[in-house]
Amino acid sequence: MRLKIAIQKSGRLSDKSLDLLNKCGLEYTRSKNSLFCYGRNLPIDLLLMRNDDIPKLLLGGVCDLGIVGENIETEYSLEPVYNGEEAERHSLSKLRSLGFGQCRLSLAGPKETEFRNVEQLEGSRIATSYPNTTREFFKRQGVGVKVTELAGSVEIAPGLGIADYIVDLVSTGSTLEANKLDEWAVILESRAALYQPNSPLNSEKQALLDRLLQRLDGVLQARESKYVMLHAPKDHIQAITDLLPGVDTPTVLPLQGSDDRVAVHAVCTESVFWEHLESLKEAGASSILVLPVEKMLA
Ligand code: PRT
């Protein structure tokens, strides 16, 4: 019995997916053709696949888990609605959002076009690599458009006269800017997530998955968290605690040779910014240290 996880073979999500699983303590031996990683220390293997193929492999029972962007899952879930006989969507269960691969699927058009609302696009041609999600968006808006599917380089479609407008993934916005396009509406926000098919796992695999999820939660929580150490006036402990993001009960320790100051140690479960440190200093804290947290287990 081995648990199989599909991750992207090469692309924006591959390194971060591997890094996350490594941080969960999983070690792998990579096969010669590089498509398979054998789990050395736990019975958890990786299949390295094209991003778009991962939902199909999950529903087909080839893998037990998969890491893909929510954009890919949404597009795949709508496949039967727009390309099949069935009206039911494909459905996968999202187990965890993983905090990387952030982007948005947006409607964009030439800068010289004045965009007022989606209705003005009635009858126009839209180029996209996400035809199902695009059709669903315009259907919900009650606007009829002609959707042209392109595998890549969607942003050049209006310039080439292939389409009037586009629906594409945006992260920094620089690709749109370079192609003289404006982002008009966000159709979908996306980030990488861990999915499983809706069918239940056998008890052995489920136990392994529970163990993996516990480690994953620890890594995700530790990523955000910081260990803060500082010195504070004894009578300001509550005010200082209130300024520490995500802290309820800090550890308070005596300071050698000082009656009025103590050491305060706490795990901040939310991001700690410079602004927080400045406020702590104003409230009387000194010797403030912020350290990364490597692992956490609640
Ligand atoms: O090759 P494979 O079939 O595995 O997949 P792929 O070619 O779709 O993979 P890849 O690596 O391009 O994207 C993998 C996933 O990363 C996507 O499905 C998203 O979930 C996520 N992601 C995050 C992005 C972006 N950000 C992104 N910016 N995917 C693509 N882009 C592209 C976008 O299509 C556009 O061309 O980047 C350009 C825009 O970026 P900005 O920064 O200029 O706005």
Short mmCIF file of C-alpha atoms and ligand atoms in Angstrom, two decimals:
data_model
loop_
_atom_site.label_atom_id
_atom_site.label_comp_id
_atom_site.label_asym_id
_atom_site.label_seq_id
_atom_site.Cartn_x
_atom_site.Cartn_y
_atom_site.Cartn_z
CA MET A 1 0.00 0.00 0.00
CA ARG A 2 1.49 3.32 -1.13
CA LEU A 3 -0.05 6.78 -1.38
CA LYS A 4 0.52 8.52 -4.75
CA ILE A 5 0.65 12.30 -5.08
CA ALA A 6 0.66 13.99 -8.50
CA ILE A 7 2.57 17.27 -8.75
CA GLN A 8 3.54 19.46 -11.70
CA LYS A 9 6.59 18.09 -13.55
CA SER A 10 8.14 21.41 -14.47
CA GLY A 11 6.70 24.86 -14.15
CA ARG A 12 5.68 27.44 -11.61
CA LEU A 13 4.32 24.99 -9.05
CA SER A 14 6.91 22.19 -9.25
CA ASP A 15 9.72 23.47 -7.02
CA LYS A 16 7.35 24.83 -4.39
CA SER A 17 5.33 21.59 -4.31
CA LEU A 18 8.51 19.51 -3.88
CA ASP A 19 9.90 21.90 -1.30
CA LEU A 20 6.68 21.71 0.72
CA LEU A 21 6.69 17.90 0.71
CA ASN A 22 10.39 17.88 1.65
CA LYS A 23 9.61 20.17 4.57
CA CYS A 24 7.01 17.58 5.65
CA GLY A 25 9.96 15.21 6.01
CA LEU A 26 9.37 13.18 2.84
CA GLU A 27 12.50 11.91 1.05
CA TYR A 28 12.51 10.62 -2.52
CA THR A 29 14.57 8.73 -5.05
CA ARG A 30 13.87 10.05 -8.55
CA SER A 31 13.46 7.52 -11.38
CA LYS A 32 15.61 7.71 -14.55
CA ASN A 33 12.78 9.10 -16.67
CA SER A 34 12.13 11.62 -13.85
CA LEU A 35 8.38 11.03 -13.91
CA PHE A 36 8.28 9.01 -10.72
CA CYS A 37 9.75 9.71 -7.28
CA TYR A 38 9.83 6.77 -4.89
CA GLY A 39 9.24 7.69 -1.25
CA ARG A 40 12.24 6.40 0.72
CA ASN A 41 11.19 7.03 4.31
CA LEU A 42 7.38 6.81 3.99
CA PRO A 43 5.18 4.88 1.53
CA ILE A 44 4.30 8.11 -0.32
CA ASP A 45 5.35 8.38 -3.99
CA LEU A 46 5.20 11.28 -6.42
CA LEU A 47 4.07 11.29 -10.04
CA LEU A 48 5.44 14.26 -11.99
CA MET A 49 2.81 15.28 -14.53
CA ARG A 50 1.57 18.11 -16.74
CA ASN A 51 -0.51 20.45 -14.67
CA ASP A 52 -3.67 20.02 -16.77
CA ASP A 53 -3.52 16.23 -16.50
CA ILE A 54 -3.54 16.07 -12.71
CA PRO A 55 -7.34 16.39 -12.11
CA LYS A 56 -7.97 13.68 -14.73
CA LEU A 57 -5.50 11.33 -12.99
CA LEU A 58 -7.18 11.96 -9.67
CA LEU A 59 -10.66 11.21 -10.94
CA GLY A 60 -9.34 8.19 -12.84
CA GLY A 61 -7.94 6.75 -9.61
CA VAL A 62 -4.33 6.80 -10.88
CA CYS A 63 -3.27 9.02 -7.95
CA ASP A 64 -4.70 9.56 -4.50
CA LEU A 65 -3.75 13.23 -4.12
CA GLY A 66 -2.72 16.07 -6.40
CA ILE A 67 -1.33 19.58 -6.13
CA VAL A 68 -2.68 22.04 -8.73
CA GLY A 69 -3.86 25.62 -8.94
CA GLU A 70 -7.53 26.26 -8.15
CA ASN A 71 -7.78 27.67 -11.70
CA ILE A 72 -7.02 24.21 -13.13
CA GLU A 73 -9.49 22.47 -10.82
CA THR A 74 -12.27 24.92 -11.70
CA GLU A 75 -11.62 24.58 -15.44
CA TYR A 76 -11.63 20.80 -15.21
CA SER A 77 -14.73 20.69 -13.04
CA LEU A 78 -16.68 22.50 -15.77
CA GLU A 79 -15.48 20.17 -18.55
CA PRO A 80 -18.61 17.93 -18.57
CA VAL A 81 -20.89 20.96 -18.56
CA TYR A 82 -19.38 22.53 -21.68
CA ASN A 83 -17.85 19.58 -23.52
CA GLY A 84 -19.77 16.50 -22.48
CA GLU A 85 -23.21 15.08 -22.34
CA GLU A 86 -23.55 15.46 -18.59
CA ALA A 87 -24.72 18.53 -16.73
CA GLU A 88 -22.98 17.50 -13.49
CA ARG A 89 -19.60 19.03 -12.74
CA HIS A 90 -16.54 16.89 -12.03
CA SER A 91 -15.72 17.34 -8.42
CA LEU A 92 -12.58 17.05 -6.32
CA SER A 93 -12.24 17.80 -2.61
CA LYS A 94 -9.85 20.54 -1.64
CA LEU A 95 -7.91 19.38 1.44
CA ARG A 96 -5.62 22.36 1.99
CA SER A 97 -4.81 25.67 0.34
CA LEU A 98 -1.01 25.77 0.14
CA GLY A 99 -0.14 29.46 0.08
CA PHE A 100 1.81 29.62 -3.19
CA GLY A 101 1.00 29.97 -6.90
CA GLN A 102 -1.22 32.99 -6.26
CA CYS A 103 -2.75 34.48 -9.41
CA ARG A 104 -6.10 35.57 -10.79
CA LEU A 105 -7.96 34.72 -13.96
CA SER A 106 -8.94 38.07 -15.39
CA LEU A 107 -10.79 39.63 -18.27
CA ALA A 108 -8.57 42.12 -20.09
CA GLY A 109 -8.75 44.29 -23.17
CA PRO A 110 -6.84 46.91 -25.18
CA LYS A 111 -6.01 50.09 -23.27
CA GLU A 112 -7.72 52.25 -25.92
CA THR A 113 -11.10 50.54 -25.28
CA GLU A 114 -13.17 52.22 -22.59
CA PHE A 115 -14.54 49.43 -20.38
CA ARG A 116 -17.82 50.20 -18.61
CA ASN A 117 -19.36 46.79 -18.00
CA VAL A 118 -19.38 43.18 -19.19
CA GLU A 119 -22.63 43.70 -21.17
CA GLN A 120 -20.81 45.90 -23.68
CA LEU A 121 -18.82 42.79 -24.74
CA GLU A 122 -21.95 41.08 -26.19
CA GLY A 123 -21.05 39.35 -29.48
CA SER A 124 -17.28 39.84 -29.09
CA ARG A 125 -14.46 37.29 -29.48
CA ILE A 126 -12.59 36.22 -26.34
CA ALA A 127 -9.28 34.32 -26.47
CA THR A 128 -8.34 32.16 -23.50
CA SER A 129 -6.69 28.95 -22.31
CA TYR A 130 -9.62 28.57 -19.88
CA PRO A 131 -12.65 28.15 -22.19
CA ASN A 132 -14.95 26.47 -19.67
CA THR A 133 -14.39 29.00 -16.89
CA THR A 134 -14.75 31.82 -19.42
CA ARG A 135 -18.02 30.41 -20.81
CA GLU A 136 -19.34 29.97 -17.29
CA PHE A 137 -18.47 33.57 -16.40
CA PHE A 138 -20.22 35.08 -19.44
CA LYS A 139 -23.20 32.72 -19.06
CA ARG A 140 -23.69 33.91 -15.48
CA GLN A 141 -23.50 37.51 -16.69
CA GLY A 142 -26.07 36.72 -19.42
CA VAL A 143 -23.67 37.94 -22.13
CA GLY A 144 -23.16 36.00 -25.39
CA VAL A 145 -19.54 35.84 -26.62
CA LYS A 146 -17.48 33.67 -28.96
CA VAL A 147 -14.74 31.90 -27.02
CA THR A 148 -11.55 30.93 -28.88
CA GLU A 149 -9.27 28.49 -27.08
CA LEU A 150 -5.51 29.12 -27.28
CA ALA A 151 -2.90 26.93 -25.58
CA GLY A 152 -0.59 29.85 -24.78
CA SER A 153 0.45 33.43 -25.62
CA VAL A 154 -3.14 34.53 -25.12
CA GLU A 155 -2.02 38.09 -24.46
CA ILE A 156 -0.99 38.64 -28.09
CA ALA A 157 -4.40 37.59 -29.50
CA PRO A 158 -5.97 41.10 -29.63
CA GLY A 159 -2.84 42.54 -31.30
CA LEU A 160 -2.95 39.79 -33.94
CA GLY A 161 -6.66 40.33 -34.55
CA ILE A 162 -7.50 36.75 -33.45
CA ALA A 163 -9.76 38.05 -30.66
CA ASP A 164 -11.13 41.31 -29.29
CA TYR A 165 -10.44 40.61 -25.62
CA ILE A 166 -8.77 37.97 -23.48
CA VAL A 167 -9.26 35.99 -20.29
CA ASP A 168 -5.89 34.99 -18.86
CA LEU A 169 -3.94 34.41 -15.66
CA VAL A 170 -2.36 37.50 -14.14
CA SER A 171 0.05 37.72 -11.23
CA THR A 172 2.16 40.90 -11.42
CA GLY A 173 0.25 42.40 -14.36
CA SER A 174 3.47 43.04 -16.32
CA THR A 175 2.48 40.77 -19.24
CA LEU A 176 -0.76 42.71 -19.71
CA GLU A 177 1.13 45.99 -19.44
CA ALA A 178 3.74 44.88 -22.02
CA ASN A 179 0.91 44.04 -24.44
CA LYS A 180 -0.97 47.30 -23.86
CA LEU A 181 -3.90 45.56 -22.18
CA ASP A 182 -5.86 46.64 -19.11
CA GLU A 183 -7.23 44.23 -16.50
CA TRP A 184 -11.00 44.82 -16.39
CA ALA A 185 -12.49 42.18 -14.11
CA VAL A 186 -11.26 39.32 -11.93
CA ILE A 187 -13.13 36.10 -12.75
CA LEU A 188 -11.35 33.83 -10.29
CA GLU A 189 -8.69 34.13 -7.57
CA SER A 190 -6.41 31.12 -7.43
CA ARG A 191 -3.62 29.53 -5.45
CA ALA A 192 -2.12 26.05 -5.33
CA ALA A 193 -4.09 23.50 -3.32
CA LEU A 194 -3.96 19.85 -2.34
CA TYR A 195 -6.90 17.89 -3.80
CA GLN A 196 -8.27 14.38 -3.51
CA PRO A 197 -11.08 12.62 -5.39
CA ASN A 198 -14.40 12.44 -3.56
CA SER A 199 -14.17 8.66 -3.17
CA PRO A 200 -12.92 7.52 0.27
CA LEU A 201 -9.42 6.03 0.77
CA ASN A 202 -8.93 2.66 2.43
CA SER A 203 -8.13 2.86 6.13
CA GLU A 204 -4.37 2.39 5.72
CA LYS A 205 -4.09 5.14 3.12
CA GLN A 206 -6.38 7.40 5.15
CA ALA A 207 -4.12 6.97 8.20
CA LEU A 208 -1.12 7.94 6.06
CA LEU A 209 -2.98 10.93 4.66
CA ASP A 210 -3.93 12.08 8.17
CA ARG A 211 -0.28 11.89 9.15
CA LEU A 212 0.76 13.89 6.08
CA LEU A 213 -1.93 16.52 6.71
CA GLN A 214 -0.79 16.94 10.30
CA ARG A 215 2.77 17.60 9.10
CA LEU A 216 1.49 19.88 6.33
CA ASP A 217 -0.49 21.95 8.82
CA GLY A 218 2.64 22.24 10.94
CA VAL A 219 4.72 23.45 7.98
CA LEU A 220 2.07 25.89 6.76
CA GLN A 221 1.57 27.28 10.25
CA ALA A 222 5.33 27.53 10.89
CA ARG A 223 5.80 29.39 7.59
CA GLU A 224 3.65 32.27 8.85
CA SER A 225 4.83 32.07 12.44
CA LYS A 226 7.74 33.83 14.14
CA TYR A 227 9.28 33.31 17.55
CA VAL A 228 9.62 36.71 19.22
CA MET A 229 11.84 37.40 22.25
CA LEU A 230 12.01 40.78 23.95
CA HIS A 231 12.53 42.55 27.24
CA ALA A 232 9.61 44.53 28.64
CA PRO A 233 8.66 46.53 31.75
CA LYS A 234 6.81 44.21 34.15
CA ASP A 235 3.78 46.48 34.30
CA HIS A 236 3.47 46.66 30.46
CA ILE A 237 3.19 42.93 29.78
CA GLN A 238 -0.48 43.05 28.77
CA ALA A 239 0.03 46.06 26.46
CA ILE A 240 3.02 44.33 24.86
CA THR A 241 1.08 41.03 24.47
CA ASP A 242 -1.74 42.90 22.73
CA LEU A 243 0.76 44.17 20.16
CA LEU A 244 2.12 40.70 19.31
CA PRO A 245 0.15 39.40 16.28
CA GLY A 246 -1.67 36.13 17.00
CA VAL A 247 -0.44 35.74 20.60
CA ASP A 248 -2.70 35.03 23.61
CA THR A 249 -0.38 33.79 26.33
CA PRO A 250 3.35 34.57 26.10
CA THR A 251 5.99 33.00 28.33
CA VAL A 252 7.24 35.55 30.86
CA LEU A 253 10.65 34.93 32.47
CA PRO A 254 12.61 36.85 35.14
CA LEU A 255 15.65 38.82 34.01
CA GLN A 256 18.84 38.38 36.02
CA GLY A 257 19.57 41.51 38.06
CA SER A 258 16.36 43.35 37.13
CA ASP A 259 13.26 43.78 39.31
CA ASP A 260 11.17 45.88 36.97
CA ARG A 261 11.87 44.24 33.56
CA VAL A 262 11.13 40.70 32.34
CA ALA A 263 11.83 38.62 29.24
CA VAL A 264 8.78 37.88 27.08
CA HIS A 265 8.88 34.94 24.61
CA ALA A 266 5.97 34.21 22.25
CA VAL A 267 5.09 32.46 19.01
CA CYS A 268 3.33 34.93 16.71
CA THR A 269 1.05 32.92 14.42
CA GLU A 270 0.57 35.85 12.03
CA SER A 271 3.17 37.83 10.04
CA VAL A 272 5.37 40.17 12.06
CA PHE A 273 6.11 43.44 10.24
CA TRP A 274 8.50 46.29 11.06
CA GLU A 275 5.44 48.33 12.12
CA HIS A 276 4.77 45.78 14.87
CA LEU A 277 8.36 46.10 16.15
CA GLU A 278 8.15 49.90 16.13
CA SER A 279 4.91 49.77 18.18
CA LEU A 280 6.50 47.30 20.62
CA LYS A 281 9.46 49.63 21.12
CA GLU A 282 7.12 52.57 21.72
CA ALA A 283 5.33 50.46 24.35
CA GLY A 284 8.61 50.00 26.24
CA ALA A 285 10.02 46.79 24.74
CA SER A 286 13.76 46.46 24.08
CA SER A 287 16.21 43.81 22.78
CA ILE A 288 13.55 42.57 20.35
CA LEU A 289 14.51 39.43 18.43
CA VAL A 290 12.35 37.83 15.71
CA LEU A 291 13.31 34.27 14.76
CA PRO A 292 11.92 31.87 12.12
CA VAL A 293 10.01 28.80 13.30
CA GLU A 294 11.01 25.63 11.48
CA LYS A 295 8.45 23.08 12.63
CA MET A 296 5.29 23.15 14.75
CA LEU A 297 3.05 20.42 16.11
CA ALA A 298 0.02 21.52 18.06
O1 PRT B 1 3.22 22.93 -18.47
P1 PRT B 1 2.04 22.51 -17.67
O2 PRT B 1 0.95 21.85 -18.45
O3 PRT B 1 2.40 21.71 -16.46
O4 PRT B 1 1.28 23.81 -17.11
P2 PRT B 1 1.35 25.36 -17.40
O5 PRT B 1 2.12 25.67 -18.63
O6 PRT B 1 -0.02 25.89 -17.28
O7 PRT B 1 2.18 25.77 -16.14
P3 PRT B 1 2.74 27.10 -15.51
O8 PRT B 1 3.96 26.66 -14.83
O9 PRT B 1 2.80 28.23 -16.45
O10 PRT B 1 1.60 27.47 -14.43
C1 PRT B 1 1.26 26.58 -13.42
C2 PRT B 1 0.28 27.23 -12.48
O11 PRT B 1 0.89 28.35 -11.83
C3 PRT B 1 -0.97 27.84 -13.10
O12 PRT B 1 -1.96 26.86 -13.40
C4 PRT B 1 -1.42 28.77 -11.98
O13 PRT B 1 -2.14 28.05 -11.02
C5 PRT B 1 -0.09 29.25 -11.38
N1 PRT B 1 0.30 30.62 -11.80
C6 PRT B 1 0.57 31.62 -10.92
C7 PRT B 1 0.47 31.09 -13.04
C8 PRT B 1 0.83 32.44 -12.90
N2 PRT B 1 0.91 32.72 -11.58
C9 PRT B 1 1.10 33.24 -14.08
N3 PRT B 1 1.42 34.42 -13.94
N4 PRT B 1 0.36 30.54 -14.26
C10 PRT B 1 0.63 31.27 -15.36
N5 PRT B 1 0.98 32.60 -15.31
C11 PRT B 1 1.28 33.26 -16.63
C12 PRT B 1 0.03 33.83 -17.30
O14 PRT B 1 -0.60 32.82 -18.09
C13 PRT B 1 0.60 34.95 -18.16
O15 PRT B 1 1.15 34.46 -19.35
O16 PRT B 1 2.13 34.39 -16.44
C14 PRT B 1 1.74 35.46 -17.31
C15 PRT B 1 1.25 36.62 -16.48
O17 PRT B 1 2.11 36.90 -15.41
P4 PRT B 1 2.35 38.40 -14.92
O18 PRT B 1 3.21 38.28 -13.72
O19 PRT B 1 3.02 39.14 -16.04
O20 PRT B 1 1.00 38.99 -14.59
#
